[in-house]
Amino acid sequence: YDADYDTLSADGLDMAKMCFLDWLGSVHAGKGSRPAVAIQLVAKSLGGNPEATLISDGSQSSAYMAALVNAAASHVVEMDDLHKGSILHPAAPVIPAALAMAEREGASGRELLTAIVVGYEVAIRAGEAMGPSHYQFWHTTGTCGTFGSAAAAGKILGLSKPELAMMLGTAGTQAAGLWEFLVDGAMSKQLHPAKAAADGLLSALLAEQGFTAASRIFEGEKGFCQAMARECDRDRLVKGLGTEPLRILSTSFKVHAACYHIHSAIDAVLEIRRKHGLRPADVESVRIALYPAALDLLEKVAPHDPYAAKFNIPFCVATALVYGQVGLSAFTADRLEDSKIQEVMQQISLVRDSELGKVYPERWPAMAEVTTRAGQTYAARIDFARGDPKNPMTREELEAKFHNLATPALDENQRRKTIDACLNLDR
């Protein structure tokens, strides 16, 4: 399958522009955070030939360091895109690798868009193949994202098919990212896409130099699938490649600044709040039913700091009920101490629903049931959170999201110019 700009679908290339804009908003929102700054300081101390831009301050470094720094910044505020079936955030590893390599090589906007589409296709298909058993221990964005970033970088380099095979072998032997950090609310989640982006780019550069690697990295007896998943469907790597709709088209954009496993629950309580005009004082109890994978990952996460709160289901649900939105402003030290949120959190119970698990990961559903002090019970089920391709955001909403994320970093004129540049990358 040979993908190039002229053979890729127009809707796929248009989606790549939206993904690029959405990713860039997350970079600007996250670039001043502690983990992003720490990674940037280390990158600057190590130095590098001026090949590509560190978006955080506009300086130049090696493409490797640019991919590392920009990817880390994009995964901080939990607003970067997500693909449900692969359980993967594709933009965070793929786009920074594509952008850094495009700058290094002087590639055109069309070549960059093509690389993004290709990177999404490879990363997502790898995630689909590895499935939920992989995700139980491994952060798919860090693992399968490495293949996607390599594919994007390799596409820009114009690697041959034998070189691409070696590139994937090198990517696979570096792929990593464990979930244990969630218990501590630690910064590893930013390192995972950072390393995936940088190591994917490194894999492409090594392949260009004739560096050899496992030729059967996915299907080998000691390869990626065998080592890192109890159940793996390798057919999903290539089935329908070049004939099925591009995987980038089934990517979801995030409305809420929280882990995507909580989005359907947030939307469900927001629907109840909106329909019935509920106030926090009205709430007697809240029951949230979720698919088991969501609770396996998040049930033990405590909201001991604003970042960890993004992964705490009761905090996010209570915030939605109290304030009617779960944006960037929801995750501050003051909000953690908010008595209204704390009171509602005490009224929330979580239920593991195996029936909801039967449709995961193609759907990430939630059911919410709110009982009032007056004895009324209201319920809502959400299968497709706002921003899902089946419940999409409009282009205007995505542009408004960019303005919101980038406002602290860019003035209005800069934001408008950036939006225009992203939406006209092909020119």
Short mmCIF file of C-alpha atoms in Angstrom, two decimals:
data_model
loop_
_atom_site.label_atom_id
_atom_site.label_comp_id
_atom_site.label_asym_id
_atom_site.label_seq_id
_atom_site.Cartn_x
_atom_site.Cartn_y
_atom_site.Cartn_z
CA TYR A 1 0.00 0.00 0.00
CA ASP A 2 1.64 3.24 -1.16
CA ALA A 3 0.02 6.29 0.40
CA ASP A 4 0.68 9.75 -0.97
CA TYR A 5 -1.14 13.06 -0.98
CA ASP A 6 -2.87 12.43 -4.30
CA THR A 7 -4.19 9.00 -3.33
CA LEU A 8 -5.38 9.78 0.21
CA SER A 9 -9.02 10.80 0.62
CA ALA A 10 -9.81 14.51 0.82
CA ASP A 11 -11.76 14.03 4.05
CA GLY A 12 -8.78 12.26 5.62
CA LEU A 13 -6.42 15.09 4.69
CA ASP A 14 -8.93 17.67 5.92
CA MET A 15 -9.19 15.78 9.21
CA ALA A 16 -5.39 15.89 9.48
CA LYS A 17 -5.57 19.70 9.43
CA MET A 18 -8.10 19.67 12.27
CA CYS A 19 -5.98 17.18 14.23
CA PHE A 20 -2.93 19.40 13.76
CA LEU A 21 -4.80 22.49 15.00
CA ASP A 22 -6.26 20.57 17.95
CA TRP A 23 -2.82 19.21 18.86
CA LEU A 24 -1.22 22.64 18.67
CA GLY A 25 -3.77 24.05 21.10
CA SER A 26 -2.80 21.38 23.61
CA VAL A 27 0.89 22.23 23.15
CA HIS A 28 0.29 25.89 23.96
CA ALA A 29 -1.88 24.98 26.96
CA GLY A 30 0.65 22.53 28.39
CA LYS A 31 4.03 24.07 27.56
CA GLY A 32 4.40 25.94 30.86
CA SER A 33 3.59 22.94 33.06
CA ARG A 34 6.16 21.39 35.37
CA PRO A 35 6.65 18.15 33.40
CA ALA A 36 6.90 19.96 30.06
CA VAL A 37 9.35 22.52 31.44
CA ALA A 38 11.47 19.79 33.06
CA ILE A 39 11.76 17.89 29.78
CA GLN A 40 12.52 21.12 27.90
CA LEU A 41 15.29 22.06 30.37
CA VAL A 42 16.90 18.65 29.99
CA ALA A 43 16.64 18.87 26.18
CA LYS A 44 18.26 22.30 26.18
CA SER A 45 21.06 21.12 28.49
CA LEU A 46 21.81 18.28 26.08
CA GLY A 47 21.80 20.59 23.07
CA GLY A 48 21.32 19.72 19.42
CA ASN A 49 21.80 20.98 15.88
CA PRO A 50 19.17 23.66 15.06
CA GLU A 51 16.85 21.57 12.88
CA ALA A 52 13.37 22.02 14.32
CA THR A 53 11.36 24.30 16.61
CA LEU A 54 10.62 23.90 20.30
CA ILE A 55 7.14 25.41 20.27
CA SER A 56 7.40 26.35 23.94
CA ASP A 57 9.86 29.20 23.31
CA GLY A 58 10.45 29.24 19.55
CA SER A 59 14.06 28.12 19.85
CA GLN A 60 15.69 25.51 17.62
CA SER A 61 17.18 22.15 18.50
CA SER A 62 17.62 18.76 16.90
CA ALA A 63 14.56 17.12 15.42
CA TYR A 64 14.81 14.46 18.12
CA MET A 65 14.67 17.04 20.92
CA ALA A 66 11.90 19.01 19.22
CA ALA A 67 9.76 15.89 18.92
CA LEU A 68 10.46 15.03 22.58
CA VAL A 69 9.65 18.49 23.96
CA ASN A 70 6.61 19.24 21.80
CA ALA A 71 5.05 15.83 22.41
CA ALA A 72 5.41 16.17 26.17
CA ALA A 73 3.71 19.58 26.21
CA SER A 74 0.80 18.31 24.13
CA HIS A 75 -0.24 15.60 26.59
CA VAL A 76 -0.46 17.64 29.81
CA VAL A 77 -3.93 19.17 29.92
CA GLU A 78 -5.72 16.00 28.70
CA MET A 79 -7.34 17.79 25.76
CA ASP A 80 -5.47 16.04 22.93
CA ASP A 81 -7.40 13.72 20.61
CA LEU A 82 -8.21 10.06 21.19
CA HIS A 83 -9.09 7.00 19.12
CA LYS A 84 -11.44 4.65 20.96
CA GLY A 85 -10.95 1.34 19.16
CA SER A 86 -7.18 1.48 19.63
CA ILE A 87 -7.36 3.09 23.13
CA LEU A 88 -4.77 5.58 21.90
CA HIS A 89 -4.04 9.30 21.79
CA PRO A 90 -2.61 9.49 18.26
CA ALA A 91 -1.74 13.19 17.94
CA ALA A 92 0.60 13.34 20.93
CA PRO A 93 3.25 10.95 19.51
CA VAL A 94 2.57 11.20 15.76
CA ILE A 95 2.28 14.92 15.01
CA PRO A 96 5.41 16.15 16.86
CA ALA A 97 7.53 13.52 15.08
CA ALA A 98 6.01 14.44 11.71
CA LEU A 99 6.45 18.16 12.33
CA ALA A 100 10.05 17.90 13.55
CA MET A 101 11.06 15.70 10.60
CA ALA A 102 9.21 17.97 8.17
CA GLU A 103 11.16 20.98 9.48
CA ARG A 104 14.44 19.07 9.34
CA GLU A 105 13.86 17.97 5.76
CA GLY A 106 12.19 21.15 4.50
CA ALA A 107 9.04 19.21 3.61
CA SER A 108 5.91 20.84 2.19
CA GLY A 109 2.59 21.20 3.99
CA ARG A 110 1.18 18.48 1.79
CA GLU A 111 3.98 16.12 2.77
CA LEU A 112 3.37 16.92 6.44
CA LEU A 113 -0.36 16.21 6.14
CA THR A 114 0.35 12.93 4.33
CA ALA A 115 2.78 11.91 7.08
CA ILE A 116 0.20 12.66 9.77
CA VAL A 117 -2.45 10.53 8.06
CA VAL A 118 0.04 7.66 7.63
CA GLY A 119 1.23 7.95 11.23
CA TYR A 120 -2.33 7.83 12.56
CA GLU A 121 -3.08 4.80 10.38
CA VAL A 122 -0.11 2.82 11.68
CA ALA A 123 -0.44 3.81 15.34
CA ILE A 124 -4.18 3.15 15.45
CA ARG A 125 -3.96 -0.19 13.64
CA ALA A 126 -1.23 -1.29 16.05
CA GLY A 127 -3.43 -0.30 19.00
CA GLU A 128 -6.44 -2.11 17.55
CA ALA A 129 -4.36 -5.25 17.08
CA MET A 130 -3.01 -5.19 20.64
CA GLY A 131 -6.42 -4.55 22.22
CA PRO A 132 -7.55 -4.15 25.84
CA SER A 133 -5.28 -6.84 27.30
CA HIS A 134 -2.26 -4.77 26.24
CA TYR A 135 -3.81 -1.60 27.66
CA GLN A 136 -4.28 -3.20 31.06
CA PHE A 137 -0.56 -2.67 31.78
CA TRP A 138 0.79 -0.64 28.87
CA HIS A 139 -0.06 2.95 27.95
CA THR A 140 -0.86 2.38 24.28
CA THR A 141 -0.02 5.99 23.38
CA GLY A 142 3.55 5.32 24.46
CA THR A 143 3.84 1.84 22.97
CA CYS A 144 1.86 1.78 19.73
CA GLY A 145 2.42 5.50 19.31
CA THR A 146 6.09 4.72 18.65
CA PHE A 147 5.14 2.83 15.47
CA GLY A 148 2.95 5.73 14.33
CA SER A 149 5.58 8.38 14.90
CA ALA A 150 8.14 6.23 13.09
CA ALA A 151 5.78 5.79 10.14
CA ALA A 152 5.18 9.54 9.93
CA ALA A 153 8.89 10.35 10.10
CA GLY A 154 9.78 7.56 7.68
CA LYS A 155 7.18 8.80 5.20
CA ILE A 156 8.75 12.26 5.16
CA LEU A 157 12.21 10.74 4.71
CA GLY A 158 10.94 8.69 1.75
CA LEU A 159 12.30 5.42 3.11
CA SER A 160 12.15 2.31 0.95
CA LYS A 161 10.00 -0.67 1.96
CA PRO A 162 12.98 -2.65 3.35
CA GLU A 163 14.05 0.44 5.31
CA LEU A 164 10.50 0.92 6.62
CA ALA A 165 10.48 -2.68 7.85
CA MET A 166 13.73 -2.12 9.75
CA MET A 167 12.35 1.17 11.07
CA LEU A 168 9.32 -0.61 12.54
CA GLY A 169 11.60 -3.20 14.12
CA THR A 170 13.62 -0.50 15.82
CA ALA A 171 10.46 1.29 16.92
CA GLY A 172 9.02 -1.87 18.43
CA THR A 173 12.08 -2.71 20.46
CA GLN A 174 11.92 0.75 22.10
CA ALA A 175 8.15 0.89 22.69
CA ALA A 176 7.23 1.25 26.37
CA GLY A 177 5.06 3.04 28.90
CA LEU A 178 3.60 1.48 32.08
CA TRP A 179 0.44 2.58 33.92
CA GLU A 180 1.89 2.33 37.43
CA PHE A 181 2.52 6.11 37.50
CA LEU A 182 -1.23 6.71 37.93
CA VAL A 183 -1.09 5.54 41.54
CA ASP A 184 1.27 8.44 42.29
CA GLY A 185 -0.27 10.96 39.90
CA ALA A 186 3.26 11.23 38.48
CA MET A 187 4.60 12.87 35.30
CA SER A 188 5.29 9.68 33.32
CA LYS A 189 2.19 10.22 31.16
CA GLN A 190 3.97 13.14 29.47
CA LEU A 191 7.17 11.15 29.02
CA HIS A 192 5.34 8.34 27.22
CA PRO A 193 4.31 10.29 24.07
CA ALA A 194 7.54 12.29 24.28
CA LYS A 195 9.63 9.16 24.00
CA ALA A 196 7.26 7.62 21.46
CA ALA A 197 7.62 10.68 19.21
CA ALA A 198 11.38 11.00 19.60
CA ASP A 199 12.13 7.27 19.39
CA GLY A 200 9.92 6.87 16.34
CA LEU A 201 11.83 9.67 14.66
CA LEU A 202 15.12 8.06 15.75
CA SER A 203 13.95 4.74 14.27
CA ALA A 204 13.40 6.38 10.89
CA LEU A 205 16.80 8.10 10.93
CA LEU A 206 18.57 4.88 11.88
CA ALA A 207 16.80 2.96 9.12
CA GLU A 208 17.97 5.60 6.64
CA GLN A 209 21.54 4.77 7.72
CA GLY A 210 21.06 1.03 7.14
CA PHE A 211 20.57 0.15 10.81
CA THR A 212 18.98 -3.30 10.99
CA ALA A 213 16.29 -4.55 13.35
CA ALA A 214 13.80 -7.38 13.82
CA SER A 215 12.07 -8.04 10.50
CA ARG A 216 9.07 -9.67 12.25
CA ILE A 217 8.63 -7.26 15.16
CA PHE A 218 4.87 -7.84 15.42
CA GLU A 219 4.50 -11.55 14.69
CA GLY A 220 7.83 -12.98 15.88
CA GLU A 221 7.97 -15.48 18.75
CA LYS A 222 9.66 -12.86 20.92
CA GLY A 223 8.07 -9.89 19.21
CA PHE A 224 5.76 -7.10 20.27
CA CYS A 225 2.45 -8.99 20.15
CA GLN A 226 3.68 -12.09 21.94
CA ALA A 227 5.41 -10.12 24.68
CA MET A 228 2.88 -7.39 25.42
CA ALA A 229 -0.67 -8.73 24.98
CA ARG A 230 -2.55 -11.79 26.22
CA GLU A 231 -4.85 -11.51 23.19
CA CYS A 232 -3.68 -10.00 19.92
CA ASP A 233 -5.51 -9.75 16.59
CA ARG A 234 -2.67 -9.27 14.10
CA ASP A 235 -5.09 -9.26 11.17
CA ARG A 236 -6.13 -5.77 12.21
CA LEU A 237 -2.67 -4.49 11.32
CA VAL A 238 -3.32 -4.85 7.60
CA LYS A 239 -6.92 -5.92 6.98
CA GLY A 240 -8.56 -3.43 4.61
CA LEU A 241 -5.42 -1.30 4.40
CA GLY A 242 -5.87 1.08 1.50
CA THR A 243 -9.54 0.21 0.99
CA GLU A 244 -11.25 0.86 4.35
CA PRO A 245 -11.86 4.47 5.49
CA LEU A 246 -8.74 6.03 6.93
CA ARG A 247 -8.38 5.46 10.67
CA ILE A 248 -7.83 9.18 11.29
CA LEU A 249 -11.51 9.70 10.43
CA SER A 250 -12.61 7.72 13.50
CA THR A 251 -10.61 9.89 15.89
CA SER A 252 -12.44 11.76 18.66
CA PHE A 253 -11.75 15.30 19.84
CA LYS A 254 -11.97 16.03 23.57
CA VAL A 255 -14.40 18.54 25.06
CA HIS A 256 -13.47 17.99 28.71
CA ALA A 257 -9.98 18.40 30.21
CA ALA A 258 -10.10 14.96 31.83
CA CYS A 259 -9.27 11.35 31.05
CA TYR A 260 -11.47 10.20 28.16
CA HIS A 261 -12.70 7.20 30.17
CA ILE A 262 -14.73 9.72 32.22
CA HIS A 263 -16.18 11.74 29.32
CA SER A 264 -19.34 9.70 28.83
CA ALA A 265 -20.09 9.89 32.56
CA ILE A 266 -19.51 13.66 32.50
CA ASP A 267 -21.81 14.04 29.51
CA ALA A 268 -24.48 11.89 31.17
CA VAL A 269 -24.63 14.01 34.34
CA LEU A 270 -24.47 17.20 32.27
CA GLU A 271 -27.49 15.98 30.31
CA ILE A 272 -29.41 15.31 33.53
CA ARG A 273 -28.35 18.69 34.96
CA ARG A 274 -29.45 20.52 31.82
CA LYS A 275 -32.77 18.73 31.36
CA HIS A 276 -33.91 18.98 34.96
CA GLY A 277 -32.21 22.17 36.15
CA LEU A 278 -30.49 20.39 39.02
CA ARG A 279 -28.50 22.31 41.61
CA PRO A 280 -25.85 20.69 43.84
CA ALA A 281 -28.12 21.16 46.86
CA ASP A 282 -30.80 19.04 45.15
CA VAL A 283 -28.59 15.94 44.89
CA GLU A 284 -29.10 13.08 47.31
CA SER A 285 -27.05 10.42 45.48
CA VAL A 286 -25.31 9.77 42.17
CA ARG A 287 -24.72 6.33 40.68
CA ILE A 288 -22.21 6.03 37.83
CA ALA A 289 -22.03 2.73 35.92
CA LEU A 290 -18.97 2.19 33.74
CA TYR A 291 -17.35 -0.57 31.73
CA PRO A 292 -14.78 -2.57 33.76
CA ALA A 293 -11.70 -1.29 31.89
CA ALA A 294 -12.40 2.27 33.03
CA LEU A 295 -12.56 1.26 36.67
CA ASP A 296 -9.56 -1.07 36.36
CA LEU A 297 -7.50 1.94 35.36
CA LEU A 298 -9.02 4.76 37.41
CA GLU A 299 -10.81 3.41 40.49
CA LYS A 300 -7.76 3.68 42.75
CA VAL A 301 -6.63 7.14 41.54
CA ALA A 302 -6.96 9.72 44.32
CA PRO A 303 -7.36 13.45 43.51
CA HIS A 304 -4.39 14.51 45.64
CA ASP A 305 -3.31 17.20 43.16
CA PRO A 306 -4.95 18.97 40.18
CA TYR A 307 -3.34 16.64 37.63
CA ALA A 308 -4.37 13.44 39.42
CA ALA A 309 -7.91 14.86 39.66
CA LYS A 310 -8.20 14.55 35.87
CA PHE A 311 -8.24 10.77 36.40
CA ASN A 312 -10.56 10.69 39.42
CA ILE A 313 -14.11 9.82 38.38
CA PRO A 314 -15.98 11.29 41.39
CA PHE A 315 -14.12 14.60 41.17
CA CYS A 316 -14.86 15.03 37.47
CA VAL A 317 -18.51 14.00 37.81
CA ALA A 318 -19.03 16.25 40.84
CA THR A 319 -17.39 19.15 39.01
CA ALA A 320 -19.79 18.65 36.09
CA LEU A 321 -22.80 18.65 38.41
CA VAL A 322 -21.66 21.70 40.38
CA TYR A 323 -20.27 23.92 37.62
CA GLY A 324 -21.74 22.56 34.39
CA GLN A 325 -18.37 22.15 32.66
CA VAL A 326 -15.07 20.33 33.16
CA GLY A 327 -12.57 22.57 31.38
CA LEU A 328 -9.07 23.73 32.22
CA SER A 329 -10.39 25.83 35.12
CA ALA A 330 -11.74 22.69 36.80
CA PHE A 331 -8.30 21.47 37.81
CA THR A 332 -6.79 23.89 40.31
CA ALA A 333 -5.77 23.66 43.95
CA ASP A 334 -8.79 25.79 44.89
CA ARG A 335 -11.17 23.40 43.15
CA LEU A 336 -9.70 20.45 45.05
CA GLU A 337 -10.71 22.23 48.27
CA ASP A 338 -14.11 23.32 46.94
CA SER A 339 -16.69 22.31 49.59
CA LYS A 340 -19.52 21.99 47.03
CA ILE A 341 -17.49 19.53 44.94
CA GLN A 342 -16.36 17.58 48.00
CA GLU A 343 -19.93 17.26 49.24
CA VAL A 344 -21.19 15.89 45.90
CA MET A 345 -18.21 13.53 45.67
CA GLN A 346 -19.32 11.88 48.91
CA GLN A 347 -22.67 11.09 47.29
CA ILE A 348 -21.22 9.33 44.23
CA SER A 349 -21.04 5.55 43.93
CA LEU A 350 -19.27 3.71 41.11
CA VAL A 351 -20.64 0.52 39.59
CA ARG A 352 -18.75 -1.98 37.45
CA ASP A 353 -21.10 -2.94 34.60
CA SER A 354 -20.04 -5.99 32.60
CA GLU A 355 -22.79 -5.37 30.04
CA LEU A 356 -21.27 -1.98 29.19
CA GLY A 357 -17.93 -3.76 28.88
CA LYS A 358 -19.23 -5.87 26.00
CA VAL A 359 -19.16 -2.90 23.60
CA TYR A 360 -15.73 -1.62 24.74
CA PRO A 361 -13.43 -0.41 23.17
CA GLU A 362 -15.57 0.42 20.12
CA ARG A 363 -17.78 2.36 22.54
CA TRP A 364 -16.85 3.88 25.91
CA PRO A 365 -20.32 4.09 27.51
CA ALA A 366 -21.56 5.30 30.88
CA MET A 367 -24.88 5.40 32.70
CA ALA A 368 -25.64 8.05 35.31
CA GLU A 369 -28.49 7.99 37.80
CA VAL A 370 -29.12 11.01 40.01
CA THR A 371 -31.58 10.85 42.91
CA THR A 372 -32.74 14.15 44.41
CA ARG A 373 -33.54 15.01 48.00
CA ALA A 374 -37.17 15.27 46.86
CA GLY A 375 -37.08 11.58 45.91
CA GLN A 376 -36.99 11.97 42.13
CA THR A 377 -34.57 9.83 40.08
CA TYR A 378 -33.20 10.90 36.70
CA ALA A 379 -31.08 8.69 34.44
CA ALA A 380 -29.04 9.08 31.25
CA ARG A 381 -26.84 6.80 29.17
CA ILE A 382 -24.14 8.10 26.86
CA ASP A 383 -22.44 5.78 24.36
CA PHE A 384 -20.70 8.46 22.28
CA ALA A 385 -19.23 11.38 24.19
CA ARG A 386 -19.30 14.85 22.70
CA GLY A 387 -16.47 15.07 20.16
CA ASP A 388 -16.86 11.47 19.01
CA PRO A 389 -17.27 11.08 15.22
CA LYS A 390 -20.85 9.96 15.96
CA ASN A 391 -21.43 13.01 18.17
CA PRO A 392 -19.02 15.44 16.53
CA MET A 393 -17.82 18.91 17.34
CA THR A 394 -18.18 21.45 14.56
CA ARG A 395 -15.20 23.16 12.97
CA GLU A 396 -16.29 26.36 14.72
CA GLU A 397 -16.26 24.54 18.06
CA LEU A 398 -12.78 23.18 17.39
CA GLU A 399 -11.55 26.67 16.51
CA ALA A 400 -13.13 28.01 19.71
CA LYS A 401 -11.39 25.22 21.64
CA PHE A 402 -8.05 26.31 20.14
CA HIS A 403 -8.68 29.92 21.16
CA ASN A 404 -9.45 28.74 24.70
CA LEU A 405 -6.34 26.56 24.97
CA ALA A 406 -3.93 29.00 23.34
CA THR A 407 -5.15 32.28 24.85
CA PRO A 408 -2.52 32.41 27.65
CA ALA A 409 0.26 31.91 25.09
CA LEU A 410 -0.90 33.83 21.98
CA ASP A 411 -2.75 37.08 21.42
CA GLU A 412 -5.91 37.08 19.29
CA ASN A 413 -4.13 38.02 16.07
CA GLN A 414 -1.56 35.26 16.57
CA ARG A 415 -4.30 32.74 17.27
CA ARG A 416 -6.23 33.68 14.13
CA LYS A 417 -3.08 33.48 12.00
CA THR A 418 -2.28 30.07 13.49
CA ILE A 419 -5.77 28.74 12.75
CA ASP A 420 -5.53 30.01 9.18
CA ALA A 421 -2.09 28.40 8.72
CA CYS A 422 -3.25 25.04 10.09
CA LEU A 423 -6.38 24.95 7.93
CA ASN A 424 -4.33 25.82 4.84
CA LEU A 425 -1.38 23.49 5.42
CA ASP A 426 -1.85 22.01 1.95
CA ARG A 427 -1.04 25.44 0.50
#
